[in-house]
CSV table of C-alpha atoms in Angstrom, one decimal:
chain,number,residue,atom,x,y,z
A,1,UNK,CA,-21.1,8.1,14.7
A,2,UNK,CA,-20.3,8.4,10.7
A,3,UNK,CA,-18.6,5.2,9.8
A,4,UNK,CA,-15.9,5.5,7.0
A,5,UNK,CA,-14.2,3.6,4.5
A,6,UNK,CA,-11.0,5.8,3.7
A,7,UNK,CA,-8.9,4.6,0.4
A,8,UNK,CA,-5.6,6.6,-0.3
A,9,UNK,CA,-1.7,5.7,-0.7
A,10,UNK,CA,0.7,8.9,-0.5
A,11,UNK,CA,1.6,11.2,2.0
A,12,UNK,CA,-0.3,13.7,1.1
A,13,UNK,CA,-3.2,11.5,2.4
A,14,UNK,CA,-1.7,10.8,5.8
A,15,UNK,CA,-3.1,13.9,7.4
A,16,UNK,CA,-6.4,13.6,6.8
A,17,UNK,CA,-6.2,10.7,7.9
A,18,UNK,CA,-5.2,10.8,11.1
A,19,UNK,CA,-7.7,13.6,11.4
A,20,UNK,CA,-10.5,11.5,10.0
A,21,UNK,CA,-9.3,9.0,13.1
A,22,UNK,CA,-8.9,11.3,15.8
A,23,UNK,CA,-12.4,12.8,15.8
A,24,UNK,CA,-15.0,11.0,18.2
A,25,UNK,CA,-17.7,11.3,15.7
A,26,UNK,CA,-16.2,9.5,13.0
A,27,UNK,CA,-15.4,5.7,13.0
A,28,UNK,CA,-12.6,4.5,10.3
A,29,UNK,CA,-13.6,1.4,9.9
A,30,UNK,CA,-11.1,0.0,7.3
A,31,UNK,CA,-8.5,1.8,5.2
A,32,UNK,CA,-8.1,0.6,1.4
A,33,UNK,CA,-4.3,1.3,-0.2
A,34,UNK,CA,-2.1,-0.2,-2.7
A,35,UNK,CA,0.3,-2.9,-2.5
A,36,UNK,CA,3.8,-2.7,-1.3
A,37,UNK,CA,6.1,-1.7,-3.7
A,38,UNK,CA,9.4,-3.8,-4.5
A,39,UNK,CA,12.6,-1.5,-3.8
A,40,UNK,CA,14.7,-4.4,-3.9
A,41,UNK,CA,15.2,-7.8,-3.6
A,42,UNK,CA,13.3,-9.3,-0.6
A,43,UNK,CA,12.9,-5.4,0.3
A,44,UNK,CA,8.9,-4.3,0.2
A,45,UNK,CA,8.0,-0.8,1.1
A,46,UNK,CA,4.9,-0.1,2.0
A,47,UNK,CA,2.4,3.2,1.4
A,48,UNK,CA,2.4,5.9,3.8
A,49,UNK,CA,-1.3,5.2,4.2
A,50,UNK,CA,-0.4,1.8,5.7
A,51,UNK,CA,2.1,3.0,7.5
A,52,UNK,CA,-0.2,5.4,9.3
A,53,UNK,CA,-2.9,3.1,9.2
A,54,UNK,CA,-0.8,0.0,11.6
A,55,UNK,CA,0.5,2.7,13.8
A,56,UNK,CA,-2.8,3.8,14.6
A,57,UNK,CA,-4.0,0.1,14.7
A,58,UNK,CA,-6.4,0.6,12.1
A,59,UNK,CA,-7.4,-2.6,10.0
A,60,UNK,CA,-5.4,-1.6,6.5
A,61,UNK,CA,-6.3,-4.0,3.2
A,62,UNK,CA,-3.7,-3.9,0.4
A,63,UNK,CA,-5.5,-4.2,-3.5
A,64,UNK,CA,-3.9,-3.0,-6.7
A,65,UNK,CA,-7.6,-3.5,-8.0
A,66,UNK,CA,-10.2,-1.6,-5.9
A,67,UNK,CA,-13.2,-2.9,-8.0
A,68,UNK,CA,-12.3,-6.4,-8.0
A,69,UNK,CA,-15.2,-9.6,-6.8
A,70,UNK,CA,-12.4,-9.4,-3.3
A,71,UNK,CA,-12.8,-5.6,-2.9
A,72,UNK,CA,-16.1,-5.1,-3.2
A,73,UNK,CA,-17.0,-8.0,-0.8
A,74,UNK,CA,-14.6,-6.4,1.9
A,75,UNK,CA,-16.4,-3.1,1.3
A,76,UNK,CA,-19.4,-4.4,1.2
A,77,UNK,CA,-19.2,-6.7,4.8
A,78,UNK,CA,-17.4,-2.8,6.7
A,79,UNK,CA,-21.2,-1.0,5.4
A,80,UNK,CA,-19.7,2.1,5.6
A,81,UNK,CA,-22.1,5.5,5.8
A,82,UNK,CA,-19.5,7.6,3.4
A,83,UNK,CA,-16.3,6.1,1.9
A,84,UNK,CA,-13.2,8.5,1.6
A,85,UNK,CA,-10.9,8.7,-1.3
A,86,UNK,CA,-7.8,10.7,-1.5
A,87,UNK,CA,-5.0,10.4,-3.9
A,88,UNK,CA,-5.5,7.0,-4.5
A,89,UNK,CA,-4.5,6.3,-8.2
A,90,UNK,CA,-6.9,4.0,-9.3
A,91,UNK,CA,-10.3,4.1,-10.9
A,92,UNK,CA,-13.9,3.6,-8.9
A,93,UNK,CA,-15.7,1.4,-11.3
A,94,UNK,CA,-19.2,1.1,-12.4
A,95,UNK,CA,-20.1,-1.2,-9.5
A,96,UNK,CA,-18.8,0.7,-6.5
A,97,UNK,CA,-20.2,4.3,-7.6
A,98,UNK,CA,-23.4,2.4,-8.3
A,99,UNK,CA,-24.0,0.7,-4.8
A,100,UNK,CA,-22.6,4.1,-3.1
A,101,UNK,CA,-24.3,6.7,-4.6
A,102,UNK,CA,-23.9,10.1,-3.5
A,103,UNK,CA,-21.8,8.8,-0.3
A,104,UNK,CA,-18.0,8.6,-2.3
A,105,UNK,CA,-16.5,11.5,-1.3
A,106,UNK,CA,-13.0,12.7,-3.2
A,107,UNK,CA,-10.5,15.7,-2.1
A,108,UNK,CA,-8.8,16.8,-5.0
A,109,UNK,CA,-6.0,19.2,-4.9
A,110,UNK,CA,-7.2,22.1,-6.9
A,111,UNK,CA,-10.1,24.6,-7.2
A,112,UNK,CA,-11.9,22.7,-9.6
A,113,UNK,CA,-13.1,23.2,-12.4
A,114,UNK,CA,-9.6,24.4,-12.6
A,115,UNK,CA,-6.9,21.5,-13.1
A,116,UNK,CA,-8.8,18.7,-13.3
A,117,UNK,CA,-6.6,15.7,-13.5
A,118,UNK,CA,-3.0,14.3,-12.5
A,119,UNK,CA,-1.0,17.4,-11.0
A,120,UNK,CA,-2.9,20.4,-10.4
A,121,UNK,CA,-0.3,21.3,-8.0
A,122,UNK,CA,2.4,21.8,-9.8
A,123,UNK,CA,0.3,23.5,-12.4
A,124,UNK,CA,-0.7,26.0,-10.2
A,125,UNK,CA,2.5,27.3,-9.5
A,126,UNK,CA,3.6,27.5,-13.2
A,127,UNK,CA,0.7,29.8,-14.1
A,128,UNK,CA,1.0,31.6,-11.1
A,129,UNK,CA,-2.0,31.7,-9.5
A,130,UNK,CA,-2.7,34.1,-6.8
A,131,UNK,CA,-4.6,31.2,-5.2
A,132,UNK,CA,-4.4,27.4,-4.6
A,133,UNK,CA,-7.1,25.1,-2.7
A,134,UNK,CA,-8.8,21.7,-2.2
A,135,UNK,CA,-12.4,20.4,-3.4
A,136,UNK,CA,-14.3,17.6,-1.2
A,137,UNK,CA,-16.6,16.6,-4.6
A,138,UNK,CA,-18.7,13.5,-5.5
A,139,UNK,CA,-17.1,11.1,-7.9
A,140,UNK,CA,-18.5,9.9,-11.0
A,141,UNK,CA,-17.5,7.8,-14.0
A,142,UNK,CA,-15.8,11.0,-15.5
A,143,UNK,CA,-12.9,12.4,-14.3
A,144,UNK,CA,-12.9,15.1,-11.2
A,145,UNK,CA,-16.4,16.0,-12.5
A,146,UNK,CA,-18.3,15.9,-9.6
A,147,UNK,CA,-20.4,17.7,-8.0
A,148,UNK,CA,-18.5,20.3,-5.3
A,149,UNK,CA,-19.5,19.9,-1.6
A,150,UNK,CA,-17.3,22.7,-0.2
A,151,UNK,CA,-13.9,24.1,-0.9
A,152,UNK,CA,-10.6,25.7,0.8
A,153,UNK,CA,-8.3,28.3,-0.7
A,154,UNK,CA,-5.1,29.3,0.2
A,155,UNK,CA,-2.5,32.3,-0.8
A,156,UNK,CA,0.1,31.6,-3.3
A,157,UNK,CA,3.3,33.9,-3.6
A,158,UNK,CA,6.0,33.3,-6.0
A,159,UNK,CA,8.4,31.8,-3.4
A,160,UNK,CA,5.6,29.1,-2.8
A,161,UNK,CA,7.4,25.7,-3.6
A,162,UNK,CA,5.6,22.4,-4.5
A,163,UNK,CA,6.9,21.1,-0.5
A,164,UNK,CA,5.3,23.7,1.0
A,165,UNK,CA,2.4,24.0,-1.4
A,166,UNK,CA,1.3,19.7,-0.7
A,167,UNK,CA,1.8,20.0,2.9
A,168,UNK,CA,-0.2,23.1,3.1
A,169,UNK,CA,-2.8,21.7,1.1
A,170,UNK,CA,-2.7,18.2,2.8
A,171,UNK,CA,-3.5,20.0,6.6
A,172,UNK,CA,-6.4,22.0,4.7
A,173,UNK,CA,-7.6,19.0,3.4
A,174,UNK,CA,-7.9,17.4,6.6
A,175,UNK,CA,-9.8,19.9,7.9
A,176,UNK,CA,-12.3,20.2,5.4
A,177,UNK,CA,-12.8,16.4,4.9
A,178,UNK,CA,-13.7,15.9,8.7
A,179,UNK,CA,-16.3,19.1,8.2
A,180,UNK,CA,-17.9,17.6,5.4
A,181,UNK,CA,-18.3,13.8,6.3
A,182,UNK,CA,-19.5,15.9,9.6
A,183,UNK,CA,-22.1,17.6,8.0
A,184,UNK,CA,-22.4,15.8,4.7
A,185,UNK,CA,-26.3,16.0,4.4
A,186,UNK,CA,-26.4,19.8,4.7
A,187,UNK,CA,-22.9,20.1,2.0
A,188,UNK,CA,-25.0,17.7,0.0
A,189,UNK,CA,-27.8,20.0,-0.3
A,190,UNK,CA,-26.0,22.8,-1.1
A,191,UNK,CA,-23.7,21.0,-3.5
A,192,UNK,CA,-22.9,23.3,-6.8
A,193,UNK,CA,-22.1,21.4,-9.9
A,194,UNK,CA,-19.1,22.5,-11.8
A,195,UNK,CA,-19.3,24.4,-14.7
A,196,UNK,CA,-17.7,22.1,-17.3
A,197,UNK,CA,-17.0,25.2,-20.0
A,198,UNK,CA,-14.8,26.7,-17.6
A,199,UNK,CA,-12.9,23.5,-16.9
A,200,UNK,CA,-9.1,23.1,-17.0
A,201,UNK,CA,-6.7,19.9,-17.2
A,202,UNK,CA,-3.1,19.0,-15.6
A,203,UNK,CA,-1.4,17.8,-18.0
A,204,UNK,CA,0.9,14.8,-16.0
A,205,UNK,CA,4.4,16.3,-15.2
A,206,UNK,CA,7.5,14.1,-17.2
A,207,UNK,CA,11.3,14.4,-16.7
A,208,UNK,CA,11.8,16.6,-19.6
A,209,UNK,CA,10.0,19.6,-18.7
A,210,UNK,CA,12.2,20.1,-16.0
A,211,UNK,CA,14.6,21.6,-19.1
A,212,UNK,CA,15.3,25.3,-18.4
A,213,UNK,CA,15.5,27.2,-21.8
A,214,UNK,CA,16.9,30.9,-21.4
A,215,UNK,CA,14.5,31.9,-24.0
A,216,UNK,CA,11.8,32.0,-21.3
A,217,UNK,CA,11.0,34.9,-19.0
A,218,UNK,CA,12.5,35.3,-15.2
A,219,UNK,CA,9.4,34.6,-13.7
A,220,UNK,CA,8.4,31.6,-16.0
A,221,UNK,CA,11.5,29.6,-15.1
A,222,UNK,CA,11.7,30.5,-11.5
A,223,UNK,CA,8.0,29.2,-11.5
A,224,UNK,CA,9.4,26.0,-13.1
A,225,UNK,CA,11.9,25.8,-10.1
A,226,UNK,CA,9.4,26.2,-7.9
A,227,UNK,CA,6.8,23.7,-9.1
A,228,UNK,CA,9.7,20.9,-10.0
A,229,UNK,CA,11.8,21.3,-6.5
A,230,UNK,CA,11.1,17.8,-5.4
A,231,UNK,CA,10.5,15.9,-9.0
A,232,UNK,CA,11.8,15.7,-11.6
A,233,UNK,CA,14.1,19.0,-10.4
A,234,UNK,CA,14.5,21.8,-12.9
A,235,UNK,CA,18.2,21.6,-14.7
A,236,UNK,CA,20.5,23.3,-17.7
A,237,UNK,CA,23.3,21.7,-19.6
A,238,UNK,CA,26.8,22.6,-18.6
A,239,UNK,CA,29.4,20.8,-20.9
A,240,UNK,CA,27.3,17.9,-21.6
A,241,UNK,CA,26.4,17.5,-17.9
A,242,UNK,CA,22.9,18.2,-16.4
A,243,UNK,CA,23.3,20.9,-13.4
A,244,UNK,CA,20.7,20.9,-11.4
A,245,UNK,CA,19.4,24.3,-10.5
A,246,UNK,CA,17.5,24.8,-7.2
A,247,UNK,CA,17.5,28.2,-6.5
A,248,UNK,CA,17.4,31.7,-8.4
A,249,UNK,CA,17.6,35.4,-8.1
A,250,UNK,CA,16.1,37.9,-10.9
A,251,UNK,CA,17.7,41.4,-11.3
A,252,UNK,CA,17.7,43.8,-13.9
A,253,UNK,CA,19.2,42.9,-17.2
A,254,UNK,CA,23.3,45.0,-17.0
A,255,UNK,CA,24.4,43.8,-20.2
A,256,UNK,CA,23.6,42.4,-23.9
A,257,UNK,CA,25.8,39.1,-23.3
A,258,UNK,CA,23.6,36.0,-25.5
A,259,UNK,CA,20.8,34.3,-23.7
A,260,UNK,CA,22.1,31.5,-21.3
A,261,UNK,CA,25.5,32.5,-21.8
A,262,UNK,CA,27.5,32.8,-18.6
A,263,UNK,CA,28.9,36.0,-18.6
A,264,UNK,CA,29.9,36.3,-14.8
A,265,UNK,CA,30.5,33.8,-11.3
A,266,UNK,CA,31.1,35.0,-8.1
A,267,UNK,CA,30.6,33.9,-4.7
A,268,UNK,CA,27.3,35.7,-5.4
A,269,UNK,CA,26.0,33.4,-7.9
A,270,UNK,CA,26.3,32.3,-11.7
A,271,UNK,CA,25.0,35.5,-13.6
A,272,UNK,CA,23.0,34.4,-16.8
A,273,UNK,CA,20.6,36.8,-19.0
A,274,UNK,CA,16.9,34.8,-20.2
A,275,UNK,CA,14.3,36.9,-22.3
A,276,UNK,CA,13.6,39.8,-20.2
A,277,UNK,CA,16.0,40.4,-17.3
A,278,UNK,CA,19.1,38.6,-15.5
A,279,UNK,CA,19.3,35.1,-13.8
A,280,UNK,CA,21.5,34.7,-10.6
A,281,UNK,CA,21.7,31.1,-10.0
A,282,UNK,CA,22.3,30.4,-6.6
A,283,UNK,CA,22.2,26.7,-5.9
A,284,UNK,CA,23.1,24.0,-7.8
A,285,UNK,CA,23.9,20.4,-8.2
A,286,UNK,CA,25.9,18.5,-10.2
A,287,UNK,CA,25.5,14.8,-11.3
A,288,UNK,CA,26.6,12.3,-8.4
A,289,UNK,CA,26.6,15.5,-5.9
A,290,UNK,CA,24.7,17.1,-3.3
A,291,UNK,CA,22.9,20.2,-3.5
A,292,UNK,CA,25.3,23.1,-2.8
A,293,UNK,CA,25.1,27.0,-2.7
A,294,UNK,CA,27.1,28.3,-5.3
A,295,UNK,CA,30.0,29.8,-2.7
A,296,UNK,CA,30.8,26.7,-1.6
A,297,UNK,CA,30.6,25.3,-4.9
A,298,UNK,CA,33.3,27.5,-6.0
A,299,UNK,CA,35.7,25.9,-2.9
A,300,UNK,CA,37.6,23.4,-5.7
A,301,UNK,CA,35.6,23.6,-8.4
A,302,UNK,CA,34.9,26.2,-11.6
A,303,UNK,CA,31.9,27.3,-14.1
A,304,UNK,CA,33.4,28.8,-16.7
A,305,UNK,CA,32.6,32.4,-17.8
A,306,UNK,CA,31.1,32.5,-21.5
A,307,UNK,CA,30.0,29.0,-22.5
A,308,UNK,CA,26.4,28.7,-23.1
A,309,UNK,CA,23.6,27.0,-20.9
A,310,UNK,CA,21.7,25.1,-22.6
């Protein structure tokens, strides 16, 4: 029996999880998360992680500061074999990676060397890739430079979204965390070390590059719709307002009308040329409003032909 420590807060850490805690050969003694967050007054939510954790009557402690005197002592009295960290959001200090050498095992979202750093999912699907996967690595003092124990891949295609891409990659990830804490002395043996000169970083996503400029290529901003659907949304502005736009269609350029200008809606969509071929918006939203296809969008309301996106 491999007894864990596992330390995560977001959903994307539920999963594993649960399949950490399932298997017979694995004991989860303790889970490590953050502190409930204040939504409003008197109104604390509280992690997935913990959520999970109560449910499946798993002892949960709550720290905004995993290396603290508290922390480590709680750690220390659970002696786990292997302790499990997965999108936690904080730091392992000096102390912690000192007493548990070799047995802190991270799953980061990306096929590292590539994306190293704070969204390598949503990274993935602006450039592209063919391919997206999971790492289970050792941690060290410097950023997603550890070692590699084993990987998982996955297919990307250019109608992949960032929903489907995290839950996709949160059910491989609990499959390959189970196989390695399973099997951690042979993974440890054959553990590669990543190959710094080829490394990449994920820059941190921020509200503004959600901005769609018309100057970009089809698949460029349908990438950006793609990678953004869930935060902070991709958008254009329509007479000073910001319209949301949550889904596209790319056809052949028909005529020489300036980039983002609107130069025909139908039930069929808003039709808008960018650098290299047409834009048929299909969904939108407006401030205050739901999401809405653009027929029924047109049932009381207008976009005007021949003002400019911007």
């Amino acid at each position: 029996m491999k007894k864990i420590i596992f330390i995560g807060t977001p959903e994307f850490s539920v999963r594993p999880l649960v399949s950490l805690f399932n298997n017979e050969d694995i004991d989860v003694g303790l889970v490590i998360t953050g502190e409930d967050k204040i939504r409003s007054r008197n109104n604390f939510e509280p992690t997935p992680v913990k959520q999970k954790a109560l449910e499946l009557g798993i002892n949960v402690y709550e720290t905004n500061n995993l290396n603290s005197m508290e922390s480590l002592k709680i750690i220390e009295d659970i002696n786990p074999d292997y302790i499990v960290v997965i999108a936690f959001g904080q730091i392992i200090g000096k102390k912690l990676l000192e007493t548990y050498e070799n047995r802190i095992i991270n799953v980061h979202s990306s096929l590292l060397p590539k994306y190293r750093g704070a969204a390598p999912m949503q990274w993935a699907i602006l450039n592209k890739d063919e391919k997206a996967g999971v790492c289970a690595m050792l941690i060290e003092r410097k950023m997603d430079t550890g070692d590699i124990l084993d990987c998982r891949e996955i297919n990307l295609t250019p109608d992949t979204d960032i929903s489907e891409l995290h839950d996709k990659l949160s059910e491989l990830s609990s499959e390959l965390i189970v196989d390695t804490v399973l099997h951690y002395d042979e993974r440890f043996a054959n553990r590669i070390q990543q190959d710094d000169t080829k490394a990449t970083y994920s820059q941190k996503i921020n509200k503004e590059m959600g901005h769609i400029s018309f100057d970009e290529k089809a698949e460029d901003i349908k990438a950006k719709i793609m990678a953004f659907s869930v935060w902070p949304s991709t958008y254009v502005n329509y007479e000073d307002k910001k319209m949301k736009i949550h889904k596209i269609n790319i056809i052949e350029k028909y005529t020489n009308n300036e980039l983002g200008e609107v130069f025909k809606v139908d039930k069929d969509g808003i039709f808008v040329n960018c650098k290299d071929k047409c834009i048929v918006i299909k969904e939108i939203q407006m401030p205050g409003r739901k999401k809405v296809d653009i027929k029924t969008f047109l049932n009381g309301n207008t976009i005007k032909e021949n003002v400019i996106l911007s």
